[in-house]
Amino acid sequence: MHPTGEQIDLVAGPNRAVVTEVGAGMRALDVDGLARVETFDVDTTPPMGAGGVLVPWPNRIAGAAYTWRGREHRLEVTEAARGNAIHGLLRRRPWRVVERAEDSVRLAADVDASAGWPGPLHVETTYAVSPTGLAVTHALTNTGGDDVPAGVGTHPYLRVGDAAPADCTLTVAADRIVDTDERMIPTAVRPVGPDEDLRGGRRVGDLALDTCFGAAAGPDGVLGVLTAPGGRSTALWGDAAFGWVMVFTPDDLAGRGRAVAVEPMTCPADAANSGTDLRVIAPGETWTVSWGIRAEDEK
């Protein structure tokens, strides 16, 4: 058995994705014959969160503790160096295949209240490959009797085929930036400064970011675009719920050099404490959000 469980291949014409049973993650995506995300070997675990689904919170919760409706809750410390809980509860757990077709798959998992979350959530994630790219939908249903807070994020690293990410240009539709303390916990949100603004595009090799931005996507919902020399591009889009984007540019991803993650999030780090854009799901309610990746190559 592979560390990420069964590998689920999805195909639509020339486009292909690989989804993993463990974590319901995205291990590969090829559109128009080009790799559009960083992949990893089938016999390894996802490096630096690659392709992960981050539920019921993205990013970090300070000190792995928060208060909900007057009651303190504690989570497992999963970022030991900073003492935080990071990236939710489901990215290392097996998911169940609920429905499967040649070009799509729907997987399900459950957030148990005993894991430190205020109430139970049934989570379904659907991947669908199309002629233009990949669409991903997350549906969170409150199966308990009380309101439950939630946030959603994902962790794709973008690519444009064989082009070295360091040589590509990154554009991010964001007009605000989040300042953080030494634990990577937000202290303020402010307008981007001239040297921080990615709306005009910056070379990835010139960036050193592990930074959250407030999204300012246009009508097309595009949050970030990675463009290779020559003009071929990979775009990440999200619906209106994805009001935040984490940009992470590690120097080396599993021995392959510089990489760039563009992570759509419905709330910023520590939303369980701050309440910023934290979604409250009523008993019996289902909250649905969507995002995806597509080719935007110059013809």
Backbone as numpy.savetxt, mean C-alpha at the origin, in Angstrom:
# Nx Ny Nz CAx CAy CAz Cx Cy Cz
6.16 -25.89 0.57 5.32 -24.69 0.57 6.20 -23.45 0.57
5.87 -22.51 -0.29 6.61 -21.26 -0.35 6.30 -20.39 0.87
7.21 -19.48 1.25 6.93 -18.60 2.40 5.66 -17.77 2.24
5.30 -17.44 0.99 4.08 -16.67 0.77 2.92 -17.56 0.30
3.05 -18.88 0.46 1.95 -19.79 0.16 1.74 -19.99 -1.33
0.51 -20.30 -1.69 0.17 -20.52 -3.10 0.39 -19.25 -3.90
0.90 -19.42 -5.12 1.11 -18.31 -6.04 -0.04 -18.33 -7.06
-0.82 -17.27 -7.10 -2.03 -17.22 -7.92 -1.75 -16.37 -9.14
-1.73 -17.00 -10.31 -1.45 -16.32 -11.57 -2.73 -15.77 -12.17
-2.72 -14.51 -12.57 -3.84 -13.87 -13.24 -3.37 -13.38 -14.61
-4.20 -13.60 -15.63 -3.80 -13.26 -16.98 -4.95 -12.60 -17.72
-4.64 -11.51 -18.45 -5.58 -10.86 -19.36 -4.79 -10.43 -20.59
-4.88 -11.20 -21.66 -4.07 -10.90 -22.83 -2.60 -10.97 -22.50
-1.83 -9.92 -22.83 -0.39 -9.94 -22.54 -0.05 -9.56 -21.09
-1.05 -9.18 -20.32 -0.82 -8.68 -18.97 -0.95 -9.81 -17.95
-0.12 -9.75 -16.91 -0.07 -10.84 -15.94 0.24 -10.29 -14.55
-0.39 -10.88 -13.55 -0.09 -10.57 -12.16 0.07 -11.86 -11.38
0.84 -11.81 -10.31 0.96 -12.93 -9.39 0.59 -12.43 -8.00
-0.40 -13.08 -7.40 -0.90 -12.73 -6.07 -0.56 -13.87 -5.12
-0.19 -13.54 -3.90 0.21 -14.57 -2.94 -0.90 -14.89 -1.96
-0.96 -16.15 -1.57 -1.94 -16.59 -0.57 -1.66 -15.95 0.79
-0.42 -15.93 1.20 -0.05 -15.30 2.47 -0.01 -13.80 2.28
-0.82 -13.10 3.04 -0.85 -11.64 2.97 -1.67 -11.06 1.84
-2.17 -11.92 0.93 -2.89 -11.43 -0.26 -2.08 -10.35 -0.96
-0.78 -10.58 -1.04 0.11 -9.57 -1.62 0.29 -9.71 -3.11
0.86 -8.69 -3.71 1.16 -8.68 -5.14 2.65 -8.96 -5.32
2.97 -10.11 -5.93 4.38 -10.47 -6.11 4.92 -10.05 -7.46
4.04 -9.87 -8.45 4.50 -9.46 -9.77 3.36 -8.84 -10.55
3.71 -7.93 -11.45 2.74 -7.35 -12.37 3.48 -6.95 -13.65
3.05 -7.52 -14.77 3.59 -7.17 -16.08 2.46 -6.58 -16.92
2.69 -5.41 -17.48 1.73 -4.76 -18.36 2.45 -4.36 -19.64
1.88 -4.73 -20.77 2.49 -4.45 -22.08 3.91 -4.98 -22.17
4.12 -6.14 -21.54 5.42 -6.78 -21.64 6.48 -6.24 -20.71
6.14 -5.27 -19.85 7.11 -4.68 -18.93 6.71 -4.93 -17.49
7.70 -5.22 -16.64 7.44 -5.32 -15.20 7.06 -3.95 -14.67
5.95 -3.89 -13.93 5.47 -2.61 -13.40 5.65 -2.49 -11.90
6.03 -3.58 -11.24 6.36 -3.54 -9.81 7.60 -4.38 -9.57
8.28 -4.09 -8.49 9.40 -4.94 -8.06 8.84 -6.29 -7.63
9.52 -7.36 -8.04 9.12 -8.68 -7.62 10.14 -9.22 -6.62
9.92 -10.43 -6.16 10.87 -11.09 -5.27 10.79 -12.58 -5.51
11.84 -13.29 -5.14 11.90 -14.72 -5.41 10.81 -15.46 -4.66
10.27 -16.48 -5.29 9.16 -17.22 -4.71 9.55 -17.92 -3.41
10.82 -18.18 -3.22 11.26 -18.88 -2.01 11.74 -17.93 -0.92
11.40 -16.64 -1.03 11.75 -15.67 -0.01 10.51 -14.94 0.49
10.65 -14.28 1.61 9.57 -13.43 2.11 9.64 -12.07 1.42
8.53 -11.33 1.38 8.54 -10.03 0.69 9.54 -9.07 1.35
10.51 -8.55 0.59 11.48 -7.62 1.18 10.87 -6.25 1.43
11.11 -5.72 2.61 10.69 -4.37 2.96 9.21 -4.13 2.64
8.38 -5.12 2.96 6.94 -4.96 2.81 6.42 -5.03 1.39
7.24 -5.46 0.42 6.87 -5.38 -0.99 5.54 -6.05 -1.29
4.63 -5.29 -1.90 3.36 -5.81 -2.35 2.31 -6.05 -1.28
2.59 -5.66 -0.04 1.71 -6.01 1.07 0.40 -5.25 1.11
-0.61 -5.89 1.72 -1.90 -5.25 2.04 -1.87 -4.90 3.53
-2.12 -3.62 3.83 -1.93 -3.10 5.18 -3.29 -2.78 5.79
-3.80 -3.71 6.61 -5.13 -3.61 7.20 -5.06 -4.20 8.61
-5.72 -3.64 9.61 -6.68 -2.52 9.58 -6.06 -1.14 9.81
-4.73 -1.05 9.67 -4.12 0.28 9.64 -2.86 0.20 8.77
-2.54 1.27 8.05 -1.26 1.34 7.35 -0.25 2.09 8.21
1.02 1.89 7.88 2.07 2.64 8.55 2.15 2.28 10.03
2.31 3.25 10.93 2.67 2.96 12.31 1.61 3.40 13.31
1.60 2.71 14.46 0.86 3.16 15.64 1.88 3.35 16.76
1.97 4.56 17.27 3.01 4.92 18.24 2.92 4.05 19.48
4.08 3.46 19.83 4.14 2.67 21.05 3.26 1.44 21.05
2.72 1.09 19.88 1.82 -0.07 19.75 0.64 0.02 20.71
0.17 1.25 20.95 -0.96 1.44 21.87 -1.81 2.62 21.41
-3.10 2.56 21.69 -4.02 3.64 21.35 -5.27 3.49 22.21
-6.07 4.53 22.22 -7.32 4.52 22.99 -8.49 4.67 22.03
-9.47 3.79 22.18 -10.67 3.83 21.35 -11.89 3.80 22.24
-12.70 4.87 22.15 -13.93 5.00 22.94 -13.67 4.80 24.43
-12.57 5.44 24.89 -12.25 5.45 26.31 -11.51 4.23 26.83
-11.21 3.29 25.96 -10.52 2.07 26.40 -9.18 1.96 25.71
-8.13 1.69 26.48 -6.80 1.54 25.89 -6.65 0.15 25.29
-6.05 0.11 24.10 -5.77 -1.15 23.42 -4.28 -1.25 23.16
-3.76 -2.46 23.27 -2.35 -2.69 23.02 -2.17 -3.73 21.92
-1.17 -3.47 21.07 -0.86 -4.33 19.95 0.54 -4.90 20.11
0.85 -5.91 19.34 2.20 -6.45 19.32 3.15 -5.41 18.73
4.31 -5.26 19.34 5.35 -4.37 18.79 5.98 -5.10 17.62
5.76 -4.59 16.42 6.29 -5.23 15.21 7.35 -4.38 14.51
7.65 -3.23 15.07 8.80 -2.42 14.64 9.65 -2.18 15.88
10.48 -3.17 16.18 11.17 -3.19 17.47 12.07 -1.99 17.67
12.74 -1.54 16.62 13.71 -0.44 16.76 13.05 0.84 17.23
11.78 1.04 16.88 11.07 2.26 17.27 9.94 2.01 18.26
9.68 0.76 18.59 8.66 0.43 19.58 7.24 0.58 19.09
7.04 0.56 17.76 5.70 0.77 17.19 5.08 -0.54 16.71
3.79 -0.49 16.44 3.11 -1.52 15.66 3.02 -0.99 14.23
3.35 -1.84 13.24 3.45 -1.36 11.88 2.66 -2.24 10.91
1.94 -1.58 9.99 1.37 -2.21 8.79 0.30 -3.27 9.05
-0.43 -3.15 10.13 -1.63 -3.96 10.28 -1.41 -5.36 10.80
-2.44 -6.20 10.61 -2.47 -7.52 11.23 -2.53 -8.68 10.24
-2.63 -8.40 8.94 -2.95 -9.48 8.00 -1.87 -9.80 6.98
-0.76 -9.07 6.97 0.19 -9.26 5.87 1.04 -10.52 6.01
1.04 -11.16 7.15 1.79 -12.41 7.31 0.87 -13.61 7.54
-0.41 -13.42 7.34 -1.37 -14.50 7.55 -1.90 -15.05 6.24
-2.20 -16.36 6.18 -2.83 -16.90 4.97 -4.24 -16.33 4.80
-4.59 -16.02 3.55 -5.94 -15.60 3.19 -6.62 -16.77 2.47
-7.94 -16.73 2.43 -8.72 -17.77 1.76 -9.14 -17.29 0.37
-9.02 -18.16 -0.61 -9.53 -17.82 -1.94 -11.04 -18.03 -1.94
-11.77 -16.94 -2.19 -13.24 -16.98 -2.19 -13.78 -17.19 -3.59
-13.15 -16.54 -4.56 -13.61 -16.62 -5.95 -12.40 -16.44 -6.86
-12.38 -17.21 -7.94 -11.20 -17.17 -8.80 -11.60 -17.32 -10.27
-11.00 -16.53 -11.12 -11.17 -16.64 -12.56 -9.80 -16.48 -13.20
-9.74 -16.56 -14.53 -8.45 -16.46 -15.20 -7.80 -15.10 -14.95
-8.61 -14.03 -14.91 -8.06 -12.69 -14.81 -8.32 -12.01 -13.46
-8.87 -12.73 -12.49 -9.17 -12.09 -11.20 -9.20 -13.12 -10.08
-9.02 -12.61 -8.86 -9.15 -13.45 -7.68 -9.63 -12.60 -6.52
-10.48 -13.18 -5.69 -10.95 -12.52 -4.47 -10.53 -13.38 -3.28
-9.82 -12.75 -2.35 -9.33 -13.44 -1.16 -9.94 -12.81 0.09
-10.03 -13.59 1.16 -10.64 -13.09 2.39 -9.81 -13.47 3.61
-9.88 -12.62 4.61 -9.26 -12.88 5.91 -10.05 -12.09 6.95
-9.80 -12.40 8.21 -10.57 -11.76 9.29 -9.65 -11.16 10.34
-9.98 -9.95 10.75 -9.31 -9.30 11.87 -10.06 -9.67 13.13
-9.37 -10.31 14.05 -9.97 -10.78 15.29 -9.79 -9.72 16.37
-10.85 -9.42 17.09 -10.76 -8.41 18.15 -9.74 -8.79 19.21
-9.46 -10.07 19.37 -8.51 -10.50 20.39 -7.08 -10.12 20.05
-6.83 -9.70 18.80 -5.48 -9.32 18.39 -5.11 -7.90 18.78
-5.99 -7.21 19.50 -5.70 -5.85 19.94 -6.49 -4.80 19.20
-7.39 -5.23 18.28 -8.24 -4.27 17.57 -9.59 -4.22 18.26
-10.31 -3.09 18.20 -11.53 -2.94 19.00 -12.68 -3.87 18.62
-12.67 -4.39 17.40 -13.77 -5.25 17.00 -13.42 -6.04 15.77
-14.24 -7.03 15.41 -13.93 -7.89 14.28 -14.24 -7.23 12.94
-13.41 -7.56 11.96 -13.59 -7.10 10.58 -13.39 -8.27 9.63
-14.29 -8.40 8.69 -14.10 -9.35 7.60 -13.56 -8.56 6.41
-12.42 -8.99 5.88 -11.73 -8.24 4.84 -11.67 -9.09 3.57
-12.07 -8.50 2.45 -11.94 -9.16 1.15 -11.16 -8.24 0.21
-10.17 -8.83 -0.46 -9.35 -8.10 -1.42 -9.46 -8.77 -2.78
-9.81 -7.98 -3.79 -9.98 -8.49 -5.15 -8.94 -7.87 -6.08
-8.21 -8.72 -6.79 -7.28 -8.29 -7.83 -7.89 -8.64 -9.18
-7.88 -7.70 -10.11 -8.40 -7.94 -11.45 -7.46 -7.35 -12.48
-6.93 -8.20 -13.36 -6.06 -7.76 -14.44 -6.92 -7.41 -15.65
-6.56 -6.31 -16.32 -7.30 -5.86 -17.49 -6.32 -5.57 -18.62
-6.81 -5.19 -19.81 -5.89 -4.84 -20.90 -4.99 -3.65 -20.61
-5.35 -2.82 -19.62 -4.54 -1.63 -19.33 -3.72 -1.74 -18.05
-4.02 -2.71 -17.19 -3.27 -2.79 -15.95 -3.95 -3.65 -14.92
-3.93 -3.20 -13.67 -4.44 -3.96 -12.53 -5.31 -3.06 -11.67
-6.47 -3.56 -11.26 -7.32 -2.86 -10.30 -7.45 -3.72 -9.05
-7.39 -3.07 -7.88 -7.45 -3.77 -6.60 -8.54 -3.12 -5.75
-9.42 -3.95 -5.19 -10.51 -3.45 -4.35 -10.45 -4.14 -3.00
-10.56 -3.34 -1.94 -10.59 -3.86 -0.57 -11.96 -3.55 0.02
-12.62 -4.58 0.56 -13.92 -4.40 1.20 -13.83 -4.87 2.65
-14.06 -3.94 3.59 -13.98 -4.24 5.02 -15.38 -4.20 5.61
-15.82 -5.30 6.22 -17.15 -5.40 6.81 -17.04 -5.57 8.31
-17.76 -4.74 9.04 -17.82 -4.84 10.49 -18.80 -5.96 10.85
-18.28 -7.06 11.39 -19.10 -8.21 11.74 -19.45 -8.25 13.23
-19.12 -7.18 13.95 -19.42 -7.12 15.38 -20.61 -6.24 15.69
-20.75 -5.91 16.95 -21.90 -5.13 17.39 -21.60 -3.69 17.73
-20.35 -3.26 17.60 -19.95 -1.90 17.91 -19.16 -1.30 16.75
-19.06 0.04 16.73 -18.26 0.70 15.72 -16.80 0.23 15.79
-16.17 0.12 14.63 -14.78 -0.32 14.55 -14.00 0.66 13.68
-12.83 1.14 14.14 -12.01 2.02 13.31 -11.23 1.20 12.29
-10.82 1.86 11.20 -10.06 1.14 10.18 -9.33 2.09 9.27
-8.25 1.59 8.70 -7.53 2.25 7.63 -6.99 1.19 6.69
-6.68 1.58 5.47 -6.18 0.64 4.46 -4.97 1.27 3.78
-3.97 0.45 3.51 -2.83 0.88 2.72 -2.26 -0.30 1.97
-1.40 -0.03 1.00 -0.68 -1.09 0.30 0.75 -0.63 0.06
1.61 -1.58 -0.37 3.05 -1.29 -0.39 3.71 -1.71 -1.70
3.25 -1.19 -2.85 3.90 -1.55 -4.11 5.16 -0.73 -4.36
6.18 -1.40 -4.91 7.37 -0.72 -5.43 7.23 -0.66 -6.94
7.25 0.53 -7.51 7.01 0.69 -8.94 8.27 0.45 -9.76
8.04 -0.08 -10.97 9.11 -0.25 -11.96 8.59 0.14 -13.33
9.52 0.35 -14.27 9.17 0.46 -15.69 10.11 -0.49 -16.42
9.74 -1.76 -16.47 10.56 -2.76 -17.13 11.95 -2.85 -16.53
12.95 -2.88 -17.40 14.33 -3.04 -16.95 15.01 -1.71 -16.60
14.32 -0.62 -16.74 14.93 0.68 -16.40 15.27 0.73 -14.92
16.48 1.13 -14.61 16.89 1.25 -13.21 16.05 2.33 -12.54
15.37 2.01 -11.43 14.55 3.03 -10.77 15.32 4.32 -10.46
16.60 4.20 -10.13 17.38 5.40 -9.80 17.45 6.37 -10.96
17.34 5.86 -12.19 17.42 6.72 -13.38 16.06 7.23 -13.83
15.00 6.79 -13.18 13.64 7.19 -13.55 13.24 8.47 -12.83
12.19 9.10 -13.34 11.63 10.30 -12.73 10.35 9.93 -11.99
10.24 10.40 -10.74 9.06 10.15 -9.94 8.25 11.44 -9.81
6.96 11.33 -10.13 6.02 12.43 -9.94 4.96 11.98 -8.95
4.69 12.80 -7.94 3.68 12.46 -6.93 2.72 13.64 -6.78
1.43 13.36 -6.89 0.40 14.40 -6.77 0.12 14.68 -5.30
0.94 15.51 -4.70 0.82 15.80 -3.27 1.21 17.25 -3.01
0.39 17.94 -2.22 0.69 19.34 -1.90 1.00 19.56 -0.43
0.98 18.49 0.37 1.30 18.59 1.79 2.32 17.51 2.16
3.04 17.75 3.23 4.03 16.81 3.71 3.87 16.65 5.21
4.18 15.47 5.71 4.02 15.16 7.13 5.38 15.18 7.80
5.54 16.05 8.78 6.74 16.03 9.62 6.59 14.96 10.69
7.70 14.29 11.04 7.64 13.21 12.02 8.74 13.35 13.06
8.57 12.63 14.15 9.62 12.58 15.17 10.55 11.41 14.89
11.42 11.10 15.84 12.42 10.05 15.62 11.79 8.66 15.52
10.53 8.53 15.92 9.84 7.24 15.81 9.04 7.14 14.51
9.13 8.14 13.65 8.36 8.22 12.41 6.88 8.45 12.68
6.57 9.10 13.79 5.20 9.43 14.17 4.95 10.89 13.82
3.81 11.21 13.17 3.56 12.59 12.74 3.55 13.60 13.88
4.14 14.75 13.60 4.10 15.89 14.52 3.38 17.08 13.91
3.34 17.15 12.57 2.67 18.28 11.90 2.46 17.92 10.44
1.46 18.58 9.84 1.22 18.49 8.40 1.30 19.91 7.85
2.08 20.11 6.80 2.30 21.47 6.28 2.42 21.42 4.76
2.33 22.56 4.09 2.53 22.58 2.64 3.94 22.12 2.27
4.07 21.46 1.13 5.39 21.05 0.68 6.23 22.27 0.35
7.50 22.21 0.69 8.43 23.26 0.32 8.96 23.03 -1.08
9.65 24.02 -1.65 10.16 23.90 -3.02 11.05 22.68 -3.24
11.86 22.33 -2.23 12.77 21.19 -2.38 12.08 19.86 -2.07
10.82 19.91 -1.63 10.08 18.70 -1.27 8.98 18.35 -2.27
8.68 19.28 -3.14 7.56 19.15 -4.06 7.92 18.17 -5.18
7.11 17.10 -5.30 7.35 16.10 -6.33 6.39 16.22 -7.50
5.57 17.24 -7.51 4.57 17.37 -8.56 5.18 17.64 -9.93
6.37 18.21 -9.95 7.04 18.47 -11.21 7.97 17.36 -11.65
8.13 16.34 -10.80 9.00 15.22 -11.13 10.41 15.40 -10.61
10.95 14.35 -10.00 12.33 14.34 -9.51 12.97 13.01 -9.85
14.26 13.03 -10.14 15.00 11.79 -10.39 15.08 11.00 -9.09
14.73 9.69 -9.18 14.69 8.86 -7.97 16.06 8.76 -7.31
17.12 8.70 -8.13 18.46 8.61 -7.56 18.86 9.81 -6.73
18.14 10.92 -6.88 18.44 12.13 -6.11 17.58 12.24 -4.84
16.74 11.24 -4.61 15.82 11.29 -3.47 16.27 10.35 -2.36
16.00 10.74 -1.13 16.21 9.88 0.04 14.99 10.08 0.93
13.95 9.32 0.66 12.65 9.55 1.29 12.12 8.33 2.02
11.57 8.57 3.17 10.67 7.65 3.87 9.61 8.57 4.46
8.77 9.12 3.57 8.03 10.34 3.84 6.57 10.20 3.43
5.68 10.71 4.27 4.25 10.71 3.96 3.85 12.06 3.40
3.05 12.01 2.33 2.54 13.21 1.69 1.01 13.19 1.71
0.42 14.38 1.75 -1.02 14.52 1.58 -1.34 14.58 0.11
-2.18 13.66 -0.36 -2.44 13.53 -1.79 -3.28 14.68 -2.32
-3.01 15.03 -3.58 -3.78 16.06 -4.28 -4.03 15.59 -5.71
-4.57 14.37 -5.83 -4.79 13.77 -7.15 -5.86 14.52 -7.91
-5.73 14.51 -9.22 -6.72 15.14 -10.08 -7.89 14.21 -10.35
-8.73 14.55 -11.33 -9.91 13.75 -11.64 -9.59 12.31 -12.05
-8.39 12.09 -12.59 -8.02 10.73 -13.00 -7.56 9.88 -11.83
-7.42 10.48 -10.65 -7.04 9.74 -9.46 -5.59 9.31 -9.41
-4.75 9.76 -10.35 -3.35 9.33 -10.36 -2.61 9.96 -9.18
-1.99 9.11 -8.39 -1.25 9.57 -7.21 0.25 9.67 -7.48
0.77 8.74 -8.27 2.19 8.76 -8.55 2.50 8.14 -9.89
3.54 8.65 -10.54 3.97 8.14 -11.85 5.48 7.99 -11.84
5.94 6.82 -12.27 7.37 6.57 -12.45 7.63 6.52 -13.94
8.51 7.39 -14.43 8.78 7.51 -15.86 10.23 7.18 -16.15
10.42 6.25 -17.07 11.76 5.85 -17.46 12.33 6.79 -18.51
13.65 6.85 -18.65 14.23 7.57 -19.77 13.64 7.03 -21.08
13.16 7.90 -21.92 12.50 7.47 -23.14 11.00 7.65 -23.11
10.44 7.82 -21.88 9.04 8.21 -21.80 8.05 7.16 -21.35
8.43 5.90 -21.24 7.48 4.89 -20.78 7.26 5.07 -19.28
5.98 4.93 -18.86 5.61 5.26 -17.48 4.71 4.20 -16.85
4.84 4.09 -15.54 3.93 3.28 -14.72 3.23 4.22 -13.76
1.89 4.19 -13.77 1.10 5.09 -12.93 0.34 4.32 -11.87
0.29 4.88 -10.68 -0.51 4.33 -9.58 -1.66 5.28 -9.30
-2.89 4.77 -9.29 -4.07 5.59 -9.05 -4.82 5.08 -7.83
-5.65 5.94 -7.26 -6.47 5.55 -6.13 -7.75 6.35 -6.12
-8.78 5.78 -5.50 -10.03 6.54 -5.40 -9.91 7.60 -4.32
-10.99 8.35 -4.10 -10.94 9.52 -3.22 -10.58 9.17 -1.78
-10.76 7.93 -1.37 -10.44 7.54 0.00 -8.94 7.58 0.27
-8.13 7.45 -0.79 -6.68 7.42 -0.60 -6.13 8.84 -0.61
-6.21 9.48 0.55 -5.80 10.87 0.68 -4.36 11.06 1.10
-3.60 9.95 1.22 -2.22 10.02 1.69 -1.36 9.06 0.88
-0.10 9.42 0.71 0.85 8.60 -0.05 2.17 8.58 0.70
2.66 7.38 0.97 3.99 7.22 1.55 4.97 6.94 0.42
6.05 7.69 0.38 7.09 7.47 -0.63 8.35 7.00 0.09
8.86 5.85 -0.34 10.00 5.23 0.32 11.02 4.86 -0.76
12.26 5.34 -0.61 13.29 5.11 -1.62 14.51 4.44 -0.98
14.42 3.16 -0.64 15.58 2.49 -0.03 16.74 2.39 -1.01
17.96 2.45 -0.47 19.15 2.37 -1.30 19.29 1.00 -1.97
18.79 -0.03 -1.30 18.94 -1.37 -1.85 17.76 -2.23 -1.42
17.09 -2.82 -2.40 15.96 -3.71 -2.16 16.37 -5.12 -2.57
16.67 -5.94 -1.57 17.00 -7.35 -1.80 18.11 -7.53 -2.82
19.13 -6.67 -2.75 20.28 -6.82 -3.62 20.11 -6.28 -5.02
19.00 -5.55 -5.28 18.76 -5.06 -6.63 18.97 -3.55 -6.76
19.49 -2.92 -5.73 19.77 -1.50 -5.82 18.59 -0.64 -5.41
18.66 0.63 -5.79 17.65 1.62 -5.42 16.26 1.20 -5.90
15.26 1.41 -5.05 13.87 1.11 -5.39 13.01 2.27 -4.92
11.76 2.29 -5.40 10.85 3.36 -4.98 9.46 2.78 -4.73
9.02 2.89 -3.50 7.66 2.49 -3.14 6.76 3.72 -3.14
5.62 3.59 -3.78 4.58 4.62 -3.73 3.36 3.94 -3.11
3.10 4.26 -1.84 2.15 3.51 -1.03 0.87 4.33 -0.80
-0.23 3.96 -1.45 -1.48 4.68 -1.19 -2.04 4.30 0.18
-2.50 5.30 0.94 -3.03 5.06 2.27 -4.29 5.90 2.48
-5.25 5.35 3.20 -6.46 6.11 3.49 -6.28 7.02 4.70
-5.23 6.80 5.47 -4.94 7.64 6.63 -3.43 7.65 6.85
-2.92 8.65 7.54 -1.48 8.70 7.79 -1.11 7.83 8.98
0.17 7.81 9.29 0.65 7.07 10.45 -0.04 7.56 11.72
-0.25 6.63 12.64 -0.77 6.89 13.98 -2.20 7.45 13.97
-2.96 7.13 12.94 -4.35 7.60 12.88 -5.20 7.03 14.00
-4.82 5.85 14.52 -5.57 5.28 15.63 -5.52 6.17 16.86
-4.46 6.97 16.98 -4.35 7.92 18.09 -4.83 9.32 17.72
-4.45 9.78 16.51 -4.81 11.14 16.12 -6.24 11.26 15.60
-6.75 10.18 15.03 -8.07 10.20 14.41 -8.07 10.77 13.00
-6.91 11.17 12.48 -6.85 11.79 11.16 -7.27 10.81 10.07
-8.38 11.11 9.42 -8.92 10.29 8.32 -9.13 8.83 8.71
-9.26 8.56 9.99 -9.58 7.21 10.44 -11.03 6.91 10.10
-11.29 5.85 9.38 -12.66 5.48 9.01 -13.31 4.73 10.17
-14.56 5.07 10.48 -15.33 4.36 11.49 -16.41 3.56 10.77
-16.36 2.24 10.94 -17.29 1.34 10.25 -18.35 0.87 11.24
-19.60 1.13 10.93 -20.71 0.76 11.81 -20.99 -0.73 11.72
-21.65 -1.30 12.73 -21.99 -2.73 12.68 -22.77 -3.07 11.40
-22.32 -4.08 10.70 -22.97 -4.52 9.48 -22.59 -3.74 8.24
-21.85 -2.64 8.40 -21.48 -1.80 7.26 -20.26 -2.37 6.55
-20.21 -2.18 5.22 -19.04 -2.54 4.42 -18.44 -1.27 3.82
-17.17 -1.10 4.02 -16.42 0.03 3.46 -15.54 -0.50 2.33
-15.66 0.09 1.15 -14.95 -0.38 -0.03 -14.07 0.71 -0.61
-12.82 0.38 -0.90 -11.87 1.32 -1.51 -11.14 0.61 -2.64
-10.68 1.40 -3.63 -10.02 0.81 -4.79 -8.80 1.62 -5.20
-7.84 0.93 -5.78 -6.64 1.55 -6.33 -6.12 0.64 -7.44
-5.08 1.06 -8.13 -4.54 0.21 -9.16 -3.30 0.77 -9.81
-2.77 0.01 -10.75 -1.57 0.37 -11.49 -1.85 0.17 -12.96
-1.39 1.12 -13.79 -1.58 1.00 -15.23 -0.39 1.58 -15.97
-0.29 1.19 -17.22 0.75 1.75 -18.09 0.29 3.09 -18.61
1.23 4.04 -18.64 0.96 5.35 -19.26 2.13 5.68 -20.17
2.39 4.76 -21.08 3.56 4.90 -21.96 3.27 5.86 -23.11
4.26 6.65 -23.45 4.14 7.52 -24.62 4.17 6.64 -25.87
3.26 6.92 -26.78 3.17 6.13 -28.02 4.04 6.76 -29.12
